[in-house]
Amino acid sequence: MTATKPSRMNIYLLAGVATSNSIFTECKIKLEKLFQSDGIDPAIHVIFPYGDASRNLVRQVLEVRSDLSNRLTAGRIGGQHALAKIKETFSGERMLLIGHSGGGAAAYQAAKMLHEQEKVEDFRIVQVGSPRTPIDPKLQSHVSYFHSIDSLGKLNDPISRIGTWGGWSRDRYTMPRWNRMKYAPGYVEGIPMVGGHADYFRHTEDYADQEAVCNLDKTVDRVRGWLKGWV
């Protein structure tokens, strides 16, 4: 009997501003094991759309701002850089992009441009602790968003408060009203984290809860849950 060949998937991990080169080291290991157990051959790539921690912080922040808008005049600098890097390795397989902080904005912009260029059809985008980037309604079902919450379930990551998903909505019989979720990702979930904005992918005991579950496991498990049915 011939064994079934594992399906191929390109996975791109996109970092935010002022990020160390080791941010995704343990995440890559965990993702490889999980996807392989699901019969998938993952090719995992790390991208720094705005440069790493050695680059000027102010320039990086300004570039993130260019990725938070869907206006045609927006520069989408991080998205453009991520797109160029993705094209170096992507050859039409299924594609998963996971972006932390500003990397989540760059991930969306890069995937949107690939989709508009008809280079990719089967893809998913995960934004983790990212600024709020307006999502095209046609792509909302392709995008998920995870953010840190406190013990009361309230958002406690200040970066997740930046930007907006809002827009005006109306029908034939009512006055326009502001809908704060009009351009939100299709799935939004809070995760109780130990630490702050930079700690979603921490895996040591210092970043584990009372049940010894670390931040990395929480983040990846939530992502895997959302991907169930697609993977």
JSON list of N, CA and C in Angstrom, two decimals, residues 73-111:
[
{"chain": "A", "resi": 73, "resn": "THR", "atom": "N", "xyz": [-4.08, 55.19, -1.42]},
{"chain": "A", "resi": 73, "resn": "THR", "atom": "CA", "xyz": [-2.86, 55.98, -1.32]},
{"chain": "A", "resi": 73, "resn": "THR", "atom": "C", "xyz": [-1.93, 55.52, -0.21]},
{"chain": "A", "resi": 74, "resn": "ALA", "atom": "N", "xyz": [-2.37, 54.55, 0.58]},
{"chain": "A", "resi": 74, "resn": "ALA", "atom": "CA", "xyz": [-1.54, 54.08, 1.70]},
{"chain": "A", "resi": 74, "resn": "ALA", "atom": "C", "xyz": [-0.29, 53.37, 1.16]},
{"chain": "A", "resi": 75, "resn": "GLY", "atom": "N", "xyz": [0.83, 53.58, 1.83]},
{"chain": "A", "resi": 75, "resn": "GLY", "atom": "CA", "xyz": [2.08, 52.99, 1.36]},
{"chain": "A", "resi": 75, "resn": "GLY", "atom": "C", "xyz": [2.19, 51.50, 1.58]},
{"chain": "A", "resi": 76, "resn": "ARG", "atom": "N", "xyz": [1.57, 51.01, 2.69]},
{"chain": "A", "resi": 76, "resn": "ARG", "atom": "CA", "xyz": [1.62, 49.59, 3.03]},
{"chain": "A", "resi": 76, "resn": "ARG", "atom": "C", "xyz": [3.06, 49.07, 2.96]},
{"chain": "A", "resi": 77, "resn": "ILE", "atom": "N", "xyz": [3.95, 49.78, 3.62]},
{"chain": "A", "resi": 77, "resn": "ILE", "atom": "CA", "xyz": [5.39, 49.49, 3.50]},
{"chain": "A", "resi": 77, "resn": "ILE", "atom": "C", "xyz": [5.71, 48.09, 4.02]},
{"chain": "A", "resi": 78, "resn": "GLY", "atom": "N", "xyz": [5.22, 47.77, 5.22]},
{"chain": "A", "resi": 78, "resn": "GLY", "atom": "CA", "xyz": [5.48, 46.43, 5.75]},
{"chain": "A", "resi": 78, "resn": "GLY", "atom": "C", "xyz": [4.84, 45.35, 4.89]},
{"chain": "A", "resi": 79, "resn": "GLY", "atom": "N", "xyz": [3.63, 45.62, 4.41]},
{"chain": "A", "resi": 79, "resn": "GLY", "atom": "CA", "xyz": [2.96, 44.66, 3.55]},
{"chain": "A", "resi": 79, "resn": "GLY", "atom": "C", "xyz": [3.71, 44.41, 2.26]},
{"chain": "A", "resi": 80, "resn": "GLN", "atom": "N", "xyz": [4.25, 45.48, 1.67]},
{"chain": "A", "resi": 80, "resn": "GLN", "atom": "CA", "xyz": [5.03, 45.34, 0.45]},
{"chain": "A", "resi": 80, "resn": "GLN", "atom": "C", "xyz": [6.31, 44.53, 0.68]},
{"chain": "A", "resi": 81, "resn": "HIS", "atom": "N", "xyz": [6.96, 44.82, 1.80]},
{"chain": "A", "resi": 81, "resn": "HIS", "atom": "CA", "xyz": [8.19, 44.08, 2.11]},
{"chain": "A", "resi": 81, "resn": "HIS", "atom": "C", "xyz": [7.89, 42.61, 2.37]},
{"chain": "A", "resi": 82, "resn": "ALA", "atom": "N", "xyz": [6.81, 42.34, 3.12]},
{"chain": "A", "resi": 82, "resn": "ALA", "atom": "CA", "xyz": [6.42, 40.96, 3.39]},
{"chain": "A", "resi": 82, "resn": "ALA", "atom": "C", "xyz": [6.05, 40.24, 2.09]},
{"chain": "A", "resi": 83, "resn": "LEU", "atom": "N", "xyz": [5.35, 40.94, 1.21]},
{"chain": "A", "resi": 83, "resn": "LEU", "atom": "CA", "xyz": [4.96, 40.35, -0.07]},
{"chain": "A", "resi": 83, "resn": "LEU", "atom": "C", "xyz": [6.18, 39.92, -0.88]},
{"chain": "A", "resi": 84, "resn": "ALA", "atom": "N", "xyz": [7.19, 40.77, -0.91]},
{"chain": "A", "resi": 84, "resn": "ALA", "atom": "CA", "xyz": [8.41, 40.43, -1.66]},
{"chain": "A", "resi": 84, "resn": "ALA", "atom": "C", "xyz": [9.08, 39.19, -1.07]},
{"chain": "A", "resi": 85, "resn": "LYS", "atom": "N", "xyz": [9.13, 39.11, 0.25]},
{"chain": "A", "resi": 85, "resn": "LYS", "atom": "CA", "xyz": [9.75, 37.96, 0.91]},
{"chain": "A", "resi": 85, "resn": "LYS", "atom": "C", "xyz": [8.95, 36.68, 0.66]},
{"chain": "A", "resi": 86, "resn": "ILE", "atom": "N", "xyz": [7.62, 36.78, 0.73]},
{"chain": "A", "resi": 86, "resn": "ILE", "atom": "CA", "xyz": [6.77, 35.62, 0.50]},
{"chain": "A", "resi": 86, "resn": "ILE", "atom": "C", "xyz": [6.96, 35.08, -0.92]},
{"chain": "A", "resi": 87, "resn": "LYS", "atom": "N", "xyz": [7.05, 35.96, -1.88]},
{"chain": "A", "resi": 87, "resn": "LYS", "atom": "CA", "xyz": [7.18, 35.53, -3.27]},
{"chain": "A", "resi": 87, "resn": "LYS", "atom": "C", "xyz": [8.49, 34.77, -3.53]},
{"chain": "A", "resi": 88, "resn": "GLU", "atom": "N", "xyz": [9.46, 34.92, -2.63]},
{"chain": "A", "resi": 88, "resn": "GLU", "atom": "CA", "xyz": [10.72, 34.19, -2.79]},
{"chain": "A", "resi": 88, "resn": "GLU", "atom": "C", "xyz": [10.55, 32.69, -2.57]},
{"chain": "A", "resi": 89, "resn": "THR", "atom": "N", "xyz": [9.52, 32.31, -1.79]},
{"chain": "A", "resi": 89, "resn": "THR", "atom": "CA", "xyz": [9.36, 30.91, -1.42]},
{"chain": "A", "resi": 89, "resn": "THR", "atom": "C", "xyz": [7.99, 30.33, -1.77]},
{"chain": "A", "resi": 90, "resn": "PHE", "atom": "N", "xyz": [7.01, 31.16, -2.03]},
{"chain": "A", "resi": 90, "resn": "PHE", "atom": "CA", "xyz": [5.65, 30.68, -2.26]},
{"chain": "A", "resi": 90, "resn": "PHE", "atom": "C", "xyz": [5.46, 30.21, -3.69]},
{"chain": "A", "resi": 91, "resn": "SER", "atom": "N", "xyz": [4.81, 29.06, -3.84]},
{"chain": "A", "resi": 91, "resn": "SER", "atom": "CA", "xyz": [4.59, 28.52, -5.19]},
{"chain": "A", "resi": 91, "resn": "SER", "atom": "C", "xyz": [3.19, 27.95, -5.36]},
{"chain": "A", "resi": 92, "resn": "GLY", "atom": "N", "xyz": [2.21, 28.57, -4.66]},
{"chain": "A", "resi": 92, "resn": "GLY", "atom": "CA", "xyz": [0.83, 28.22, -4.92]},
{"chain": "A", "resi": 92, "resn": "GLY", "atom": "C", "xyz": [0.17, 27.28, -3.94]},
{"chain": "A", "resi": 93, "resn": "GLU", "atom": "N", "xyz": [0.90, 26.79, -2.92]},
{"chain": "A", "resi": 93, "resn": "GLU", "atom": "CA", "xyz": [0.29, 25.89, -1.96]},
{"chain": "A", "resi": 93, "resn": "GLU", "atom": "C", "xyz": [-0.65, 26.67, -1.03]},
{"chain": "A", "resi": 94, "resn": "ARG", "atom": "N", "xyz": [-1.28, 25.93, -0.13]},
{"chain": "A", "resi": 94, "resn": "ARG", "atom": "CA", "xyz": [-2.03, 26.63, 0.92]},
{"chain": "A", "resi": 94, "resn": "ARG", "atom": "C", "xyz": [-1.07, 27.49, 1.72]},
{"chain": "A", "resi": 95, "resn": "MET", "atom": "N", "xyz": [-1.58, 28.59, 2.24]},
{"chain": "A", "resi": 95, "resn": "MET", "atom": "CA", "xyz": [-0.71, 29.55, 2.92]},
{"chain": "A", "resi": 95, "resn": "MET", "atom": "C", "xyz": [-1.35, 30.01, 4.23]},
{"chain": "A", "resi": 96, "resn": "LEU", "atom": "N", "xyz": [-0.54, 30.00, 5.29]},
{"chain": "A", "resi": 96, "resn": "LEU", "atom": "CA", "xyz": [-0.96, 30.51, 6.59]},
{"chain": "A", "resi": 96, "resn": "LEU", "atom": "C", "xyz": [0.01, 31.60, 7.01]},
{"chain": "A", "resi": 97, "resn": "LEU", "atom": "N", "xyz": [-0.53, 32.77, 7.35]},
{"chain": "A", "resi": 97, "resn": "LEU", "atom": "CA", "xyz": [0.28, 33.87, 7.85]},
{"chain": "A", "resi": 97, "resn": "LEU", "atom": "C", "xyz": [-0.10, 34.16, 9.29]},
{"chain": "A", "resi": 98, "resn": "ILE", "atom": "N", "xyz": [0.88, 34.19, 10.18]},
{"chain": "A", "resi": 98, "resn": "ILE", "atom": "CA", "xyz": [0.66, 34.52, 11.59]},
{"chain": "A", "resi": 98, "resn": "ILE", "atom": "C", "xyz": [1.51, 35.74, 11.90]},
{"chain": "A", "resi": 99, "resn": "GLY", "atom": "N", "xyz": [0.86, 36.86, 12.22]},
{"chain": "A", "resi": 99, "resn": "GLY", "atom": "CA", "xyz": [1.59, 38.09, 12.47]},
{"chain": "A", "resi": 99, "resn": "GLY", "atom": "C", "xyz": [1.38, 38.61, 13.88]},
{"chain": "A", "resi": 100, "resn": "HIS", "atom": "N", "xyz": [2.49, 38.94, 14.53]},
{"chain": "A", "resi": 100, "resn": "HIS", "atom": "CA", "xyz": [2.41, 39.52, 15.88]},
{"chain": "A", "resi": 100, "resn": "HIS", "atom": "C", "xyz": [2.56, 41.03, 15.79]},
{"chain": "A", "resi": 101, "resn": "SER", "atom": "N", "xyz": [1.74, 41.75, 16.54]},
{"chain": "A", "resi": 101, "resn": "SER", "atom": "CA", "xyz": [1.81, 43.21, 16.61]},
{"chain": "A", "resi": 101, "resn": "SER", "atom": "C", "xyz": [1.69, 43.81, 15.20]},
{"chain": "A", "resi": 102, "resn": "GLY", "atom": "N", "xyz": [2.60, 44.69, 14.82]},
{"chain": "A", "resi": 102, "resn": "GLY", "atom": "CA", "xyz": [2.54, 45.26, 13.47]},
{"chain": "A", "resi": 102, "resn": "GLY", "atom": "C", "xyz": [2.66, 44.22, 12.39]},
{"chain": "A", "resi": 103, "resn": "GLY", "atom": "N", "xyz": [3.27, 43.07, 12.72]},
{"chain": "A", "resi": 103, "resn": "GLY", "atom": "CA", "xyz": [3.37, 41.99, 11.74]},
{"chain": "A", "resi": 103, "resn": "GLY", "atom": "C", "xyz": [2.02, 41.46, 11.31]},
{"chain": "A", "resi": 104, "resn": "GLY", "atom": "N", "xyz": [1.00, 41.62, 12.17]},
{"chain": "A", "resi": 104, "resn": "GLY", "atom": "CA", "xyz": [-0.34, 41.20, 11.80]},
{"chain": "A", "resi": 104, "resn": "GLY", "atom": "C", "xyz": [-0.93, 42.08, 10.72]},
{"chain": "A", "resi": 105, "resn": "ALA", "atom": "N", "xyz": [-0.63, 43.39, 10.79]},
{"chain": "A", "resi": 105, "resn": "ALA", "atom": "CA", "xyz": [-1.08, 44.32, 9.76]},
{"chain": "A", "resi": 105, "resn": "ALA", "atom": "C", "xyz": [-0.38, 44.03, 8.44]},
{"chain": "A", "resi": 106, "resn": "ALA", "atom": "N", "xyz": [0.94, 43.80, 8.51]},
{"chain": "A", "resi": 106, "resn": "ALA", "atom": "CA", "xyz": [1.71, 43.49, 7.31]},
{"chain": "A", "resi": 106, "resn": "ALA", "atom": "C", "xyz": [1.24, 42.18, 6.69]},
{"chain": "A", "resi": 107, "resn": "ALA", "atom": "N", "xyz": [0.92, 41.19, 7.53]},
{"chain": "A", "resi": 107, "resn": "ALA", "atom": "CA", "xyz": [0.45, 39.89, 7.03]},
{"chain": "A", "resi": 107, "resn": "ALA", "atom": "C", "xyz": [-0.84, 40.06, 6.23]},
{"chain": "A", "resi": 108, "resn": "TYR", "atom": "N", "xyz": [-1.77, 40.85, 6.77]},
{"chain": "A", "resi": 108, "resn": "TYR", "atom": "CA", "xyz": [-3.03, 41.07, 6.05]},
{"chain": "A", "resi": 108, "resn": "TYR", "atom": "C", "xyz": [-2.80, 41.78, 4.73]},
{"chain": "A", "resi": 109, "resn": "GLN", "atom": "N", "xyz": [-2.00, 42.83, 4.74]},
{"chain": "A", "resi": 109, "resn": "GLN", "atom": "CA", "xyz": [-1.78, 43.59, 3.51]},
{"chain": "A", "resi": 109, "resn": "GLN", "atom": "C", "xyz": [-1.08, 42.73, 2.45]},
{"chain": "A", "resi": 110, "resn": "ALA", "atom": "N", "xyz": [-0.11, 41.93, 2.86]},
{"chain": "A", "resi": 110, "resn": "ALA", "atom": "CA", "xyz": [0.59, 41.06, 1.91]},
{"chain": "A", "resi": 110, "resn": "ALA", "atom": "C", "xyz": [-0.35, 40.03, 1.31]},
{"chain": "A", "resi": 111, "resn": "ALA", "atom": "N", "xyz": [-1.15, 39.38, 2.16]},
{"chain": "A", "resi": 111, "resn": "ALA", "atom": "CA", "xyz": [-2.08, 38.36, 1.67]},
{"chain": "A", "resi": 111, "resn": "ALA", "atom": "C", "xyz": [-3.14, 38.98, 0.77]}
]
